[in-house]
Tab-separated table of C-alpha atoms in Angstrom:
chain	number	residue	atom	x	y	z
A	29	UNK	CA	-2.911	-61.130	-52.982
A	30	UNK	CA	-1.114	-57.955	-51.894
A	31	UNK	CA	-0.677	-54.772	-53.493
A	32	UNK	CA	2.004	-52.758	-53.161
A	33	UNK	CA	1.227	-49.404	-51.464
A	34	UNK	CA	2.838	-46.296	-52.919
A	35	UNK	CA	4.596	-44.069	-50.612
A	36	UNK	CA	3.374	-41.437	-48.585
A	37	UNK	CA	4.174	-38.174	-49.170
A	38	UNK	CA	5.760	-35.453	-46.311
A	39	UNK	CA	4.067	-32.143	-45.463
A	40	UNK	CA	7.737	-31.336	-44.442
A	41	UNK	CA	9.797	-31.616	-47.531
A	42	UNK	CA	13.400	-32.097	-46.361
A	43	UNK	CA	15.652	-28.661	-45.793
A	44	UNK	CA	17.760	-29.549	-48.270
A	45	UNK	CA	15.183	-30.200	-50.987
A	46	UNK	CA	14.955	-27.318	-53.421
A	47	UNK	CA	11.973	-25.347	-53.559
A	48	UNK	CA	10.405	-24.468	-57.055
A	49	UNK	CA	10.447	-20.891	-57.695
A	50	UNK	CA	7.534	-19.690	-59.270
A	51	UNK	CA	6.108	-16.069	-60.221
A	52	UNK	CA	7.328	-13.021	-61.604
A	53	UNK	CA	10.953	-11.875	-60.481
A	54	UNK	CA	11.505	-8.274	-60.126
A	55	UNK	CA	14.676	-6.946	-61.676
A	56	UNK	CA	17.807	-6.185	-59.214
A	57	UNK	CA	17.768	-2.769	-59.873
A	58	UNK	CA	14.196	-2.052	-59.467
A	59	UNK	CA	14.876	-4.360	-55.718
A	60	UNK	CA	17.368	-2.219	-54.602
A	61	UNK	CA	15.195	1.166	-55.471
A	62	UNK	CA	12.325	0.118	-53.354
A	63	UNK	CA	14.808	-1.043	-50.609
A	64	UNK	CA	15.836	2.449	-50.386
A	65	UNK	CA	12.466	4.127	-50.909
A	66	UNK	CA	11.369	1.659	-47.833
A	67	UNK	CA	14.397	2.613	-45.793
A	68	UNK	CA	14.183	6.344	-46.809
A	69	UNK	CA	10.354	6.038	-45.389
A	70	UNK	CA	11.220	4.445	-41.921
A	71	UNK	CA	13.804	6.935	-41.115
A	72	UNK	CA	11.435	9.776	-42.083
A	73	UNK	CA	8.917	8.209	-39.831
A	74	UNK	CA	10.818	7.786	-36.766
A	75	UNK	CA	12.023	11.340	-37.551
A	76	UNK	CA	8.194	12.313	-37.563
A	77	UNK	CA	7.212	11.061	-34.253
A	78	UNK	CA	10.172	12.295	-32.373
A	79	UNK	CA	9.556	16.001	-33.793
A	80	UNK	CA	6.085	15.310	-32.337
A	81	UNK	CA	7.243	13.984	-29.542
A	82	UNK	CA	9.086	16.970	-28.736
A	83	UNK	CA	6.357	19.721	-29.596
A	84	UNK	CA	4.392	17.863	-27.135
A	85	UNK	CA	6.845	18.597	-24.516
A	86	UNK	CA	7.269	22.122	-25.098
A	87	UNK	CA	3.733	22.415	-25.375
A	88	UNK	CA	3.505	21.109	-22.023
A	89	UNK	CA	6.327	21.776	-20.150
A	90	UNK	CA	4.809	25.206	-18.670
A	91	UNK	CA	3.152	25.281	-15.239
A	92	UNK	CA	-0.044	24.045	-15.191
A	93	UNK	CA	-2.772	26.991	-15.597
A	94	UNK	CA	0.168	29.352	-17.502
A	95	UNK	CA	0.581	30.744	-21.152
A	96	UNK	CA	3.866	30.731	-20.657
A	97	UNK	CA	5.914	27.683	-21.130
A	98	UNK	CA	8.708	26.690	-19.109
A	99	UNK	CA	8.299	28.708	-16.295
A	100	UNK	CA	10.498	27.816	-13.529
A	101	UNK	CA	8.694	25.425	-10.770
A	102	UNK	CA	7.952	26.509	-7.564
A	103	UNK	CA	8.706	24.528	-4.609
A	104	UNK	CA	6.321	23.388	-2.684
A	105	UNK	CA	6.985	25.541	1.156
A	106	UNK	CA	8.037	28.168	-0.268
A	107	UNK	CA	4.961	30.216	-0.100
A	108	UNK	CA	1.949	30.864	2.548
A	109	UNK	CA	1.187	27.354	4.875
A	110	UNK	CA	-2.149	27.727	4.025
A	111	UNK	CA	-4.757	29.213	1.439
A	112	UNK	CA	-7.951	29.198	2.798
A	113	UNK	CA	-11.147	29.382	-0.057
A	114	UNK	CA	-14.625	30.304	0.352
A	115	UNK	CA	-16.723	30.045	-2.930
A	116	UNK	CA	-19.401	32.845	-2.633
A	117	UNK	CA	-22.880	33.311	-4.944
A	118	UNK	CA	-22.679	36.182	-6.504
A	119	UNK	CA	-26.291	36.350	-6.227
A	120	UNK	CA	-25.942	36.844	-2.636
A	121	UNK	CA	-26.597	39.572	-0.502
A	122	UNK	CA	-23.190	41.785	-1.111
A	123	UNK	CA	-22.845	43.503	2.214
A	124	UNK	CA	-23.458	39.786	3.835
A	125	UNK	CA	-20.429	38.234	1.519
A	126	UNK	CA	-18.250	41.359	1.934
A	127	UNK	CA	-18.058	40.229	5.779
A	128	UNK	CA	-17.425	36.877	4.486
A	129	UNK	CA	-14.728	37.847	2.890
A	130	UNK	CA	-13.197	40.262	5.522
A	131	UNK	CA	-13.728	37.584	8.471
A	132	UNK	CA	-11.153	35.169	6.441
A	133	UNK	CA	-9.148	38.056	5.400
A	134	UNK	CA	-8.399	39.392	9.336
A	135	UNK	CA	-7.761	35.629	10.176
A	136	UNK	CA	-5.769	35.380	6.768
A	137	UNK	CA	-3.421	38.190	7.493
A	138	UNK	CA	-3.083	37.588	11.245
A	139	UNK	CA	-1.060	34.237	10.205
A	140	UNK	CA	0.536	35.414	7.546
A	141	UNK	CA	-1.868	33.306	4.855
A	142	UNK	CA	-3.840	33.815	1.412
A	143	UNK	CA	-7.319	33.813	0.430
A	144	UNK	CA	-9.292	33.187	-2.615
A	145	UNK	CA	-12.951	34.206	-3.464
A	146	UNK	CA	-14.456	32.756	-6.668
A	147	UNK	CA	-17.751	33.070	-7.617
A	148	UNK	CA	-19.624	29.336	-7.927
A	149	UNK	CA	-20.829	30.129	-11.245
A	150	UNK	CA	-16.880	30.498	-13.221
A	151	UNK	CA	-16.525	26.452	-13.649
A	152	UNK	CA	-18.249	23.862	-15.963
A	153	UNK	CA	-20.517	22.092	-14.360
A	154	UNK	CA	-22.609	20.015	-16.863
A	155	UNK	CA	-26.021	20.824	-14.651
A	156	UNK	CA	-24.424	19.532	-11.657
A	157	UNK	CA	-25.280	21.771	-8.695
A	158	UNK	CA	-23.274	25.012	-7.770
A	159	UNK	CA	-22.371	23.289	-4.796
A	160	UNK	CA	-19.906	20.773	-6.654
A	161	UNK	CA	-17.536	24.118	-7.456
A	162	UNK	CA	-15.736	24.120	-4.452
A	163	UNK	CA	-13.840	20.823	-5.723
A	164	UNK	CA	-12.458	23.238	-9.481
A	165	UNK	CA	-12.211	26.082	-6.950
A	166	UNK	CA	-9.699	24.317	-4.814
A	167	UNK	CA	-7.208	23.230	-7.863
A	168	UNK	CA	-7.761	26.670	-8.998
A	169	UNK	CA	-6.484	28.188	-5.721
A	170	UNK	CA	-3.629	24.976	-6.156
A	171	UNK	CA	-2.629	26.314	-9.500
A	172	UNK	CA	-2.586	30.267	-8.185
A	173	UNK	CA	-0.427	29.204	-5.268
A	174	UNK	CA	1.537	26.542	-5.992
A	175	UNK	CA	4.308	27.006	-3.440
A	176	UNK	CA	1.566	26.899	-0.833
A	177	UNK	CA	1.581	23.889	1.379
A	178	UNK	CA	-2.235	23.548	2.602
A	179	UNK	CA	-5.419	24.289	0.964
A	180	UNK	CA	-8.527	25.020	3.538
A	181	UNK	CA	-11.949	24.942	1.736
A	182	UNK	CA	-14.055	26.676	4.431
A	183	UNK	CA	-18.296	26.603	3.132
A	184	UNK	CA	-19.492	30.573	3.413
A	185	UNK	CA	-21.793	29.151	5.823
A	186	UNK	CA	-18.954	29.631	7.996
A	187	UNK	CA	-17.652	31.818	10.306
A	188	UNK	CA	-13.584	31.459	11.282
A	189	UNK	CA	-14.676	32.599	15.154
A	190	UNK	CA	-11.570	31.987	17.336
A	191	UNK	CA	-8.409	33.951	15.393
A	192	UNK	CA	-6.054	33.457	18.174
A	193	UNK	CA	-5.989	29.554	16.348
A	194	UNK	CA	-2.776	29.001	13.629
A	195	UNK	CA	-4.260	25.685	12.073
A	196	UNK	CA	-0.957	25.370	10.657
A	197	UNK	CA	0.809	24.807	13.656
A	198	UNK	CA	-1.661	23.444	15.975
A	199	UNK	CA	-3.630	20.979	13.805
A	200	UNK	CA	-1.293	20.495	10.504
A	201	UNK	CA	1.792	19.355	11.966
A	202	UNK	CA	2.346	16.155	11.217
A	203	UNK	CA	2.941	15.719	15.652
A	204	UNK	CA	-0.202	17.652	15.964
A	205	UNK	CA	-2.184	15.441	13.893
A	206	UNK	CA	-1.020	12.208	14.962
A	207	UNK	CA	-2.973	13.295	18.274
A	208	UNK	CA	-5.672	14.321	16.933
A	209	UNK	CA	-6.593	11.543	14.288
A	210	UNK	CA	-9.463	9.258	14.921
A	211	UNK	CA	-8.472	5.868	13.703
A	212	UNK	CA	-10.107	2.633	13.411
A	213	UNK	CA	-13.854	4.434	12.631
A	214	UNK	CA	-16.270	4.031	10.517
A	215	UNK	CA	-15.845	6.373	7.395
A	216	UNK	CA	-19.914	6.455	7.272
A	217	UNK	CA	-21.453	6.419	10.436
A	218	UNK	CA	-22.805	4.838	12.661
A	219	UNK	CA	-21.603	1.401	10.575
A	220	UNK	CA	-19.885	1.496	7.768
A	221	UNK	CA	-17.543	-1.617	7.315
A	222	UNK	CA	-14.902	0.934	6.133
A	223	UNK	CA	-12.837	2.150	8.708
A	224	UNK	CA	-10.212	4.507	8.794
A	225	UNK	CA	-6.727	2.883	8.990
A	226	UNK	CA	-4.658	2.919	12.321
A	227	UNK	CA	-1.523	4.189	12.764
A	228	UNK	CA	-1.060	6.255	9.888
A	229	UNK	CA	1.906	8.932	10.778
A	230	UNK	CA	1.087	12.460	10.177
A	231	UNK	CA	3.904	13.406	7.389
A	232	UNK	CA	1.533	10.625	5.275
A	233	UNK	CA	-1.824	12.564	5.745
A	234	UNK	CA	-2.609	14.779	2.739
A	235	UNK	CA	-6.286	15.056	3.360
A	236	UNK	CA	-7.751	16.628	6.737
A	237	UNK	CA	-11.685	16.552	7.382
A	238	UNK	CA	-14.619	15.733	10.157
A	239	UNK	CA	-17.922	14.209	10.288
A	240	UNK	CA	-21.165	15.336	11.042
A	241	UNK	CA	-23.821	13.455	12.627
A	242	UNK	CA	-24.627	11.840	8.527
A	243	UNK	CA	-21.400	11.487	7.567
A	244	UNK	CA	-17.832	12.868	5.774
A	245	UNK	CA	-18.521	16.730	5.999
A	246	UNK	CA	-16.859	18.379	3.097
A	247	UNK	CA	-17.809	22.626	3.860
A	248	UNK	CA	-14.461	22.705	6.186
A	249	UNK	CA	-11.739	20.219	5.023
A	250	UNK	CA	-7.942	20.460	4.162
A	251	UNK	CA	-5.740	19.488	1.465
A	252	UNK	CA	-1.710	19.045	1.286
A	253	UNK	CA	-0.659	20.619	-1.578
A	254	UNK	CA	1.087	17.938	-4.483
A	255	UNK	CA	0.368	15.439	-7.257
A	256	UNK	CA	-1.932	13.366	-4.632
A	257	UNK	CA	-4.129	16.522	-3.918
A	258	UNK	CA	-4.661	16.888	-7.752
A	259	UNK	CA	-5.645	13.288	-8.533
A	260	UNK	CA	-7.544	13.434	-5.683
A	261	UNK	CA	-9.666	16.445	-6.350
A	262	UNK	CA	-9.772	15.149	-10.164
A	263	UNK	CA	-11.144	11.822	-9.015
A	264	UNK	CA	-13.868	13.492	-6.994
A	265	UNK	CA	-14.750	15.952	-9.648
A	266	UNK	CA	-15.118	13.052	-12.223
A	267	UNK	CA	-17.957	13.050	-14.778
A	268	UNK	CA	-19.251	10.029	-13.577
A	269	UNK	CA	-20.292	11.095	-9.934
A	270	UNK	CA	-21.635	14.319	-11.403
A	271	UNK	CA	-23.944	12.885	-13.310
A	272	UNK	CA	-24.743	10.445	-10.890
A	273	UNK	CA	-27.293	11.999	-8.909
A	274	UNK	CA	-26.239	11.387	-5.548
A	275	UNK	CA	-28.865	12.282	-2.702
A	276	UNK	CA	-26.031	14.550	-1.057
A	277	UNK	CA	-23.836	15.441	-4.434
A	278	UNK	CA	-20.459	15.693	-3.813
A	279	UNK	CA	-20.742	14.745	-0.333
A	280	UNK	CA	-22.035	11.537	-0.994
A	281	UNK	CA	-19.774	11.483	-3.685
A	282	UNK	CA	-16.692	12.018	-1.461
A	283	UNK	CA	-17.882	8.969	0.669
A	284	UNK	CA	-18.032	6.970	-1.776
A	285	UNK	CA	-14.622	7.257	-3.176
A	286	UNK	CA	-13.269	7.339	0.123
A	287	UNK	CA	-14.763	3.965	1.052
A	288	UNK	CA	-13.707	2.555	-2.729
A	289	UNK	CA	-10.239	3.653	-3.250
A	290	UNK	CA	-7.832	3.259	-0.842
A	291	UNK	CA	-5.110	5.209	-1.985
A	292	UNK	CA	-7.782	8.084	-0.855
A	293	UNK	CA	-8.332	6.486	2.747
A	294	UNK	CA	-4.770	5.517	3.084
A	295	UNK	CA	-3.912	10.089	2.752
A	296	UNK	CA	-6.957	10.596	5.111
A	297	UNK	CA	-6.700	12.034	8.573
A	298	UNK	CA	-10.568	12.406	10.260
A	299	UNK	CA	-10.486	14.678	13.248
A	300	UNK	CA	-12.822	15.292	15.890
A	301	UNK	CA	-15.801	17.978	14.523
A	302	UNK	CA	-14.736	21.010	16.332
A	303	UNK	CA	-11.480	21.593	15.257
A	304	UNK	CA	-12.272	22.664	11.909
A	305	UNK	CA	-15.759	22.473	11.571
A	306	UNK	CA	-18.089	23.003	14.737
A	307	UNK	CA	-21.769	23.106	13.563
A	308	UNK	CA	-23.752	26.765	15.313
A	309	UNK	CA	-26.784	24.778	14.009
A	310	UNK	CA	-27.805	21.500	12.259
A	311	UNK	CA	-26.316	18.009	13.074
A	312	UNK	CA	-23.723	18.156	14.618
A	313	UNK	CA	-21.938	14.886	15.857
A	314	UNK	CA	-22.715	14.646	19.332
A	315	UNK	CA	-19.638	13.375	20.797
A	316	UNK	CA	-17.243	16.581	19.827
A	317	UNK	CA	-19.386	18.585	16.970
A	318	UNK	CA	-21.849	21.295	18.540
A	319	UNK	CA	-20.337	25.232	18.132
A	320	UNK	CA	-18.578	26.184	22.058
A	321	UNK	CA	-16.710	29.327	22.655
A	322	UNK	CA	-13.498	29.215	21.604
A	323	UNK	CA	-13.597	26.635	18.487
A	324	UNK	CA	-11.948	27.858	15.584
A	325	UNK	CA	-14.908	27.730	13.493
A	326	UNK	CA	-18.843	28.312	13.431
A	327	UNK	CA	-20.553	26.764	10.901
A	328	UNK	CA	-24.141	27.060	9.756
A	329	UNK	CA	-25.576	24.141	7.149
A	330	UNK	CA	-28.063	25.045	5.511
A	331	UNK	CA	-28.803	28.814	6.514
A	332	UNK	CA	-29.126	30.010	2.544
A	333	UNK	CA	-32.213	27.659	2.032
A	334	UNK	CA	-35.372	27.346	3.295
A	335	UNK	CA	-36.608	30.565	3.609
A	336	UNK	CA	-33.133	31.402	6.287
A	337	UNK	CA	-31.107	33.902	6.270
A	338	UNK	CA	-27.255	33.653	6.846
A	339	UNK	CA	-26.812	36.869	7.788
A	340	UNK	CA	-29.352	37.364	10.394
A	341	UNK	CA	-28.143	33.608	12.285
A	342	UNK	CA	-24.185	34.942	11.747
A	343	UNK	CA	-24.988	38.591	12.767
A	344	UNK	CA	-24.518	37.947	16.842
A	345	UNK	CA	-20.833	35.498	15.907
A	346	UNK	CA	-20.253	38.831	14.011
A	347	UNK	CA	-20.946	41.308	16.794
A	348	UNK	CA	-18.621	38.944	19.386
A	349	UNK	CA	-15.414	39.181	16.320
A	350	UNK	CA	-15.740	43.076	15.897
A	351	UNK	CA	-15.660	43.093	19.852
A	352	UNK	CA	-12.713	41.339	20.162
């Protein structure tokens, strides 16, 4: 015996099937109100973000480090090749840093260059140590001198000892440091699996800088002024590797971002030791690094610690420069 099944019903009622209207209808006038209130709204909105919108780029539009908006930009060339700063302790002997100062100022003004002084305790640290201020210090001197084309953070353990030496020309153009790169090494000696590239062409390098006998030695390096320089230094000043607690602080922090981002290696030129940073004492690489006559720089690591004194280890370097 069979029973007759009843049919089974759609979830998909056919488009033409008429769809029971249920629910309160609002009136056509009250519809066409709130259609206009809703329209009115949007229009008011978009109005809203673009006044915001361009607040923000008034607000912004000035030179970085200036009151004044909308200052003109300067190009970038137009100003001295190179600013060379030295942050100084102003808890430091003051007849010592005054011939700090004046030994960058007579090299300064023999090649027609700037300098810039600050004192290590005018930028925000967090607790990091004073020696992380040379990385503010050099965007400060970026925003001071913005038509300047290189930027030459020199430690004031150092002595500039051969003035006769334009870094500019001899060491910054982009011929001059195509001979003198050091390509293929390892960013960290003596192994580091990180090497720096090969034939990178000068008018690429925006970062200039040697090695000691440890590793990437930050108190003499260079920087090409531009928007690479300032992610650069902002990437290095980051929050992160301040509070880090590297054994070396920003110079372990430098290796590390050198060796982890390579948009920094790819801008990196590492030259031999005593072109801009020849070590008077401490450890020197031994290939190219210990102080000879006639290097452009004398540096001393280390002499404000341990019971040393700066000024008594510079004081013959000083008696040679007031000779000549």
């Amino acid at each position: 015996m069979h029973f007759a099944m009843p049919p089974r019903k759609t979830s998909r009622p056919p488009p033409y099937a008429a769809r029971q209207q249920t629910g309160f209808r609002l009136p056509p006038a009250l519809k066409n109100l709130l259609r206009r209130d809703k329209l009115r709204l949007t229009v008011l909105g978009i109005l809203g973000f673009l006044t915001v919108f361009w607040l923000l780029g008034k607000l912004g539009g000035g030179s970085s480090g200036s009151n004044v908006p909308n200052l003109p930009k300067v190009a970038i060339g137009s100003g001295a090749p190179v600013v060379i700063v030295t942050v100084l302790d102003p808890k430091a002997d003051p007849v010592w840093t005054a011939k700090i100062k004046q030994n960058r100022e007579d090299y300064a003004k023999k090649h027609g260059y700037k300098t810039f002084f600050p004192n290590n305790d005018q930028y925000a640290l967090n607790n990091a140590p004073s020696t992380w201020s040379r990385i503010p210090a050099m965007r400060h001197a970026i925003t001071l001198y913005p038509g300047s084309t290189w930027f030459w953070y020199l430690d004031h353990n150092a002595l500039i000892t051969n003035h006769a030496i334009a870094i500019h020309s001899t060491l910054l153009a982009p011929s001059k440091l195509e001979q003198h790169m050091i390509s293929n090494a390892p960013v960290v000696p003596p192994d580091s699996v990180i090497k720096t590239f090969s034939n990178l062409k000068g008018d690429r390098i925006d970062l200039v800088i040697a090695q000691d006998k440890d590793g990437l030695a930050p108190s003499s390096f260079l920087v090409k002024n531009g928007e690479w320089a300032k992610y650069f230094l902002d990437v290095w000043f980051d929050p992160i590797y301040r509070s880090y607690n590297f054994q070396k602080a920003e110079f372990h922090a430098l290796e590390h971002i050198v060796q982890w981002h390579g948009t920094i290696l790819a801008k990196l030129a590492m030259v031999p030791q005593n072109l801009i940073n020849s070590y008077a004492s401490g450890p020197a690489s031994p290939q190219n690094g210990q102080f000879k006559d006639g290097d452009l720089v004398a540096n001393f690591p280390g002499c404000d610690k341990d019971d040393r004194s700066c000024a008594k280890e510079q004081q013959p370097y000083f008696d040679v420069l007031e000779k000549v």
